[in-house]
């Protein structure tokens, strides 16, 4: 969602989509196959392992997030508005 927001507000601070982790991971084949053969515990552990990846990914783009926040803040001081639009699950 942050990557999409960066692109939609057109910030020039970002050099490429790779810089903000825009690999199309949701459009690739899932590494989690044969879920029907796994126990509930195995599935829950896999979900938990995936969840642990997010903080590290966010940490890598904190400077870009800071740039976006500062740019949006300046525009809002001038009367601008921020439209935060997303799709999918809320978290």
JSON list of C-alpha atoms in Angstrom, two decimals:
[
{"chain": "A", "resi": 1, "resn": "UNK", "atom": "CA", "xyz": [0.00, 0.00, 0.00]},
{"chain": "A", "resi": 2, "resn": "UNK", "atom": "CA", "xyz": [2.78, 2.45, 0.81]},
{"chain": "A", "resi": 3, "resn": "UNK", "atom": "CA", "xyz": [4.43, 1.74, -2.51]},
{"chain": "A", "resi": 4, "resn": "UNK", "atom": "CA", "xyz": [1.17, 2.46, -4.32]},
{"chain": "A", "resi": 5, "resn": "UNK", "atom": "CA", "xyz": [0.71, 5.68, -2.33]},
{"chain": "A", "resi": 6, "resn": "UNK", "atom": "CA", "xyz": [4.24, 6.80, -3.24]},
{"chain": "A", "resi": 7, "resn": "UNK", "atom": "CA", "xyz": [3.53, 6.29, -6.92]},
{"chain": "A", "resi": 8, "resn": "UNK", "atom": "CA", "xyz": [0.09, 7.89, -6.89]},
{"chain": "A", "resi": 9, "resn": "UNK", "atom": "CA", "xyz": [1.20, 11.15, -5.28]},
{"chain": "A", "resi": 10, "resn": "UNK", "atom": "CA", "xyz": [4.08, 11.38, -7.73]},
{"chain": "A", "resi": 11, "resn": "UNK", "atom": "CA", "xyz": [6.97, 11.99, -5.36]},
{"chain": "A", "resi": 12, "resn": "UNK", "atom": "CA", "xyz": [10.24, 12.49, -7.17]},
{"chain": "A", "resi": 13, "resn": "UNK", "atom": "CA", "xyz": [12.26, 11.23, -4.21]},
{"chain": "A", "resi": 14, "resn": "UNK", "atom": "CA", "xyz": [12.15, 7.62, -5.34]},
{"chain": "A", "resi": 15, "resn": "UNK", "atom": "CA", "xyz": [14.50, 6.41, -8.04]},
{"chain": "A", "resi": 16, "resn": "UNK", "atom": "CA", "xyz": [12.71, 3.24, -9.08]},
{"chain": "A", "resi": 17, "resn": "UNK", "atom": "CA", "xyz": [9.90, 0.91, -8.16]},
{"chain": "A", "resi": 18, "resn": "UNK", "atom": "CA", "xyz": [12.51, -1.59, -6.93]},
{"chain": "A", "resi": 19, "resn": "UNK", "atom": "CA", "xyz": [13.51, 0.93, -4.25]},
{"chain": "A", "resi": 20, "resn": "UNK", "atom": "CA", "xyz": [10.09, 0.59, -2.67]},
{"chain": "A", "resi": 21, "resn": "UNK", "atom": "CA", "xyz": [9.71, -3.18, -2.90]},
{"chain": "A", "resi": 22, "resn": "UNK", "atom": "CA", "xyz": [7.27, -3.20, -5.79]},
{"chain": "A", "resi": 23, "resn": "UNK", "atom": "CA", "xyz": [8.11, -6.72, -6.92]},
{"chain": "A", "resi": 24, "resn": "UNK", "atom": "CA", "xyz": [4.82, -8.21, -8.01]},
{"chain": "A", "resi": 25, "resn": "UNK", "atom": "CA", "xyz": [4.91, -10.84, -5.31]},
{"chain": "A", "resi": 26, "resn": "UNK", "atom": "CA", "xyz": [1.11, -11.11, -5.17]},
{"chain": "A", "resi": 27, "resn": "UNK", "atom": "CA", "xyz": [1.05, -12.12, -8.83]},
{"chain": "A", "resi": 28, "resn": "UNK", "atom": "CA", "xyz": [3.58, -14.90, -8.50]},
{"chain": "A", "resi": 29, "resn": "UNK", "atom": "CA", "xyz": [2.99, -18.53, -7.62]},
{"chain": "A", "resi": 30, "resn": "UNK", "atom": "CA", "xyz": [2.58, -19.15, -3.92]},
{"chain": "A", "resi": 31, "resn": "UNK", "atom": "CA", "xyz": [5.45, -20.93, -2.18]},
{"chain": "A", "resi": 32, "resn": "UNK", "atom": "CA", "xyz": [2.85, -22.45, 0.15]},
{"chain": "A", "resi": 33, "resn": "UNK", "atom": "CA", "xyz": [1.55, -25.52, -1.63]},
{"chain": "A", "resi": 34, "resn": "UNK", "atom": "CA", "xyz": [-0.55, -28.48, -0.55]},
{"chain": "A", "resi": 35, "resn": "UNK", "atom": "CA", "xyz": [-2.13, -26.67, 2.39]},
{"chain": "A", "resi": 36, "resn": "UNK", "atom": "CA", "xyz": [-4.73, -29.41, 2.61]},
{"chain": "A", "resi": 37, "resn": "UNK", "atom": "CA", "xyz": [-1.95, -31.80, 3.66]},
{"chain": "A", "resi": 38, "resn": "UNK", "atom": "CA", "xyz": [-0.68, -29.57, 6.46]},
{"chain": "A", "resi": 39, "resn": "UNK", "atom": "CA", "xyz": [-1.82, -29.43, 10.04]},
{"chain": "A", "resi": 40, "resn": "UNK", "atom": "CA", "xyz": [-3.39, -26.33, 11.52]},
{"chain": "A", "resi": 41, "resn": "UNK", "atom": "CA", "xyz": [-0.18, -25.78, 13.49]},
{"chain": "A", "resi": 42, "resn": "UNK", "atom": "CA", "xyz": [1.97, -25.90, 10.34]},
{"chain": "A", "resi": 43, "resn": "UNK", "atom": "CA", "xyz": [-0.30, -23.42, 8.58]},
{"chain": "A", "resi": 44, "resn": "UNK", "atom": "CA", "xyz": [-0.33, -21.05, 11.55]},
{"chain": "A", "resi": 45, "resn": "UNK", "atom": "CA", "xyz": [3.46, -21.22, 11.83]},
{"chain": "A", "resi": 46, "resn": "UNK", "atom": "CA", "xyz": [3.80, -20.43, 8.11]},
{"chain": "A", "resi": 47, "resn": "UNK", "atom": "CA", "xyz": [1.48, -17.43, 8.47]},
{"chain": "A", "resi": 48, "resn": "UNK", "atom": "CA", "xyz": [3.49, -16.23, 11.45]},
{"chain": "A", "resi": 49, "resn": "UNK", "atom": "CA", "xyz": [6.77, -16.59, 9.53]},
{"chain": "A", "resi": 50, "resn": "UNK", "atom": "CA", "xyz": [5.34, -14.49, 6.69]},
{"chain": "A", "resi": 51, "resn": "UNK", "atom": "CA", "xyz": [4.14, -11.85, 9.15]},
{"chain": "A", "resi": 52, "resn": "UNK", "atom": "CA", "xyz": [7.66, -11.49, 10.52]},
{"chain": "A", "resi": 53, "resn": "UNK", "atom": "CA", "xyz": [8.94, -10.36, 7.10]},
{"chain": "A", "resi": 54, "resn": "UNK", "atom": "CA", "xyz": [6.92, -7.14, 7.12]},
{"chain": "A", "resi": 55, "resn": "UNK", "atom": "CA", "xyz": [8.82, -5.14, 9.79]},
{"chain": "A", "resi": 56, "resn": "UNK", "atom": "CA", "xyz": [12.12, -5.73, 7.99]},
{"chain": "A", "resi": 57, "resn": "UNK", "atom": "CA", "xyz": [10.64, -4.66, 4.66]},
{"chain": "A", "resi": 58, "resn": "UNK", "atom": "CA", "xyz": [9.21, -1.49, 6.20]},
{"chain": "A", "resi": 59, "resn": "UNK", "atom": "CA", "xyz": [12.52, -0.75, 7.94]},
{"chain": "A", "resi": 60, "resn": "UNK", "atom": "CA", "xyz": [14.27, -0.72, 4.55]},
{"chain": "A", "resi": 61, "resn": "UNK", "atom": "CA", "xyz": [12.01, 2.03, 3.21]},
{"chain": "A", "resi": 62, "resn": "UNK", "atom": "CA", "xyz": [11.75, 4.27, 6.29]},
{"chain": "A", "resi": 63, "resn": "UNK", "atom": "CA", "xyz": [13.79, 7.03, 4.59]},
{"chain": "A", "resi": 64, "resn": "UNK", "atom": "CA", "xyz": [11.34, 7.01, 1.66]},
{"chain": "A", "resi": 65, "resn": "UNK", "atom": "CA", "xyz": [8.40, 7.02, 4.06]},
{"chain": "A", "resi": 66, "resn": "UNK", "atom": "CA", "xyz": [9.93, 9.99, 5.87]},
{"chain": "A", "resi": 67, "resn": "UNK", "atom": "CA", "xyz": [10.28, 11.87, 2.57]},
{"chain": "A", "resi": 68, "resn": "UNK", "atom": "CA", "xyz": [6.66, 11.16, 1.73]},
{"chain": "A", "resi": 69, "resn": "UNK", "atom": "CA", "xyz": [5.42, 12.24, 5.17]},
{"chain": "A", "resi": 70, "resn": "UNK", "atom": "CA", "xyz": [7.40, 15.48, 5.02]},
{"chain": "A", "resi": 71, "resn": "UNK", "atom": "CA", "xyz": [6.17, 16.26, 1.49]},
{"chain": "A", "resi": 72, "resn": "UNK", "atom": "CA", "xyz": [2.55, 15.52, 2.37]},
{"chain": "A", "resi": 73, "resn": "UNK", "atom": "CA", "xyz": [2.83, 17.57, 5.57]},
{"chain": "A", "resi": 74, "resn": "UNK", "atom": "CA", "xyz": [4.10, 20.59, 3.64]},
{"chain": "A", "resi": 75, "resn": "UNK", "atom": "CA", "xyz": [1.28, 20.30, 1.10]},
{"chain": "A", "resi": 76, "resn": "UNK", "atom": "CA", "xyz": [-1.31, 19.94, 3.86]},
{"chain": "A", "resi": 77, "resn": "UNK", "atom": "CA", "xyz": [-0.01, 23.11, 5.54]},
{"chain": "A", "resi": 78, "resn": "UNK", "atom": "CA", "xyz": [-0.77, 24.86, 2.25]},
{"chain": "A", "resi": 79, "resn": "UNK", "atom": "CA", "xyz": [-4.36, 23.56, 2.30]},
{"chain": "A", "resi": 80, "resn": "UNK", "atom": "CA", "xyz": [-3.78, 20.36, 0.36]},
{"chain": "A", "resi": 81, "resn": "UNK", "atom": "CA", "xyz": [-5.49, 17.07, 1.11]},
{"chain": "A", "resi": 82, "resn": "UNK", "atom": "CA", "xyz": [-4.34, 13.47, 1.25]},
{"chain": "A", "resi": 83, "resn": "UNK", "atom": "CA", "xyz": [-6.53, 10.76, -0.22]},
{"chain": "A", "resi": 84, "resn": "UNK", "atom": "CA", "xyz": [-5.48, 7.36, 1.10]},
{"chain": "A", "resi": 85, "resn": "UNK", "atom": "CA", "xyz": [-7.08, 4.72, -1.09]},
{"chain": "A", "resi": 86, "resn": "UNK", "atom": "CA", "xyz": [-6.41, 1.01, -0.94]},
{"chain": "A", "resi": 87, "resn": "UNK", "atom": "CA", "xyz": [-7.71, -2.39, -1.81]},
{"chain": "A", "resi": 88, "resn": "UNK", "atom": "CA", "xyz": [-7.46, -5.79, -0.23]},
{"chain": "A", "resi": 89, "resn": "UNK", "atom": "CA", "xyz": [-7.33, -6.65, 3.42]},
{"chain": "A", "resi": 90, "resn": "UNK", "atom": "CA", "xyz": [-6.84, -4.01, 6.04]},
{"chain": "A", "resi": 91, "resn": "UNK", "atom": "CA", "xyz": [-4.23, -5.98, 7.88]}
]
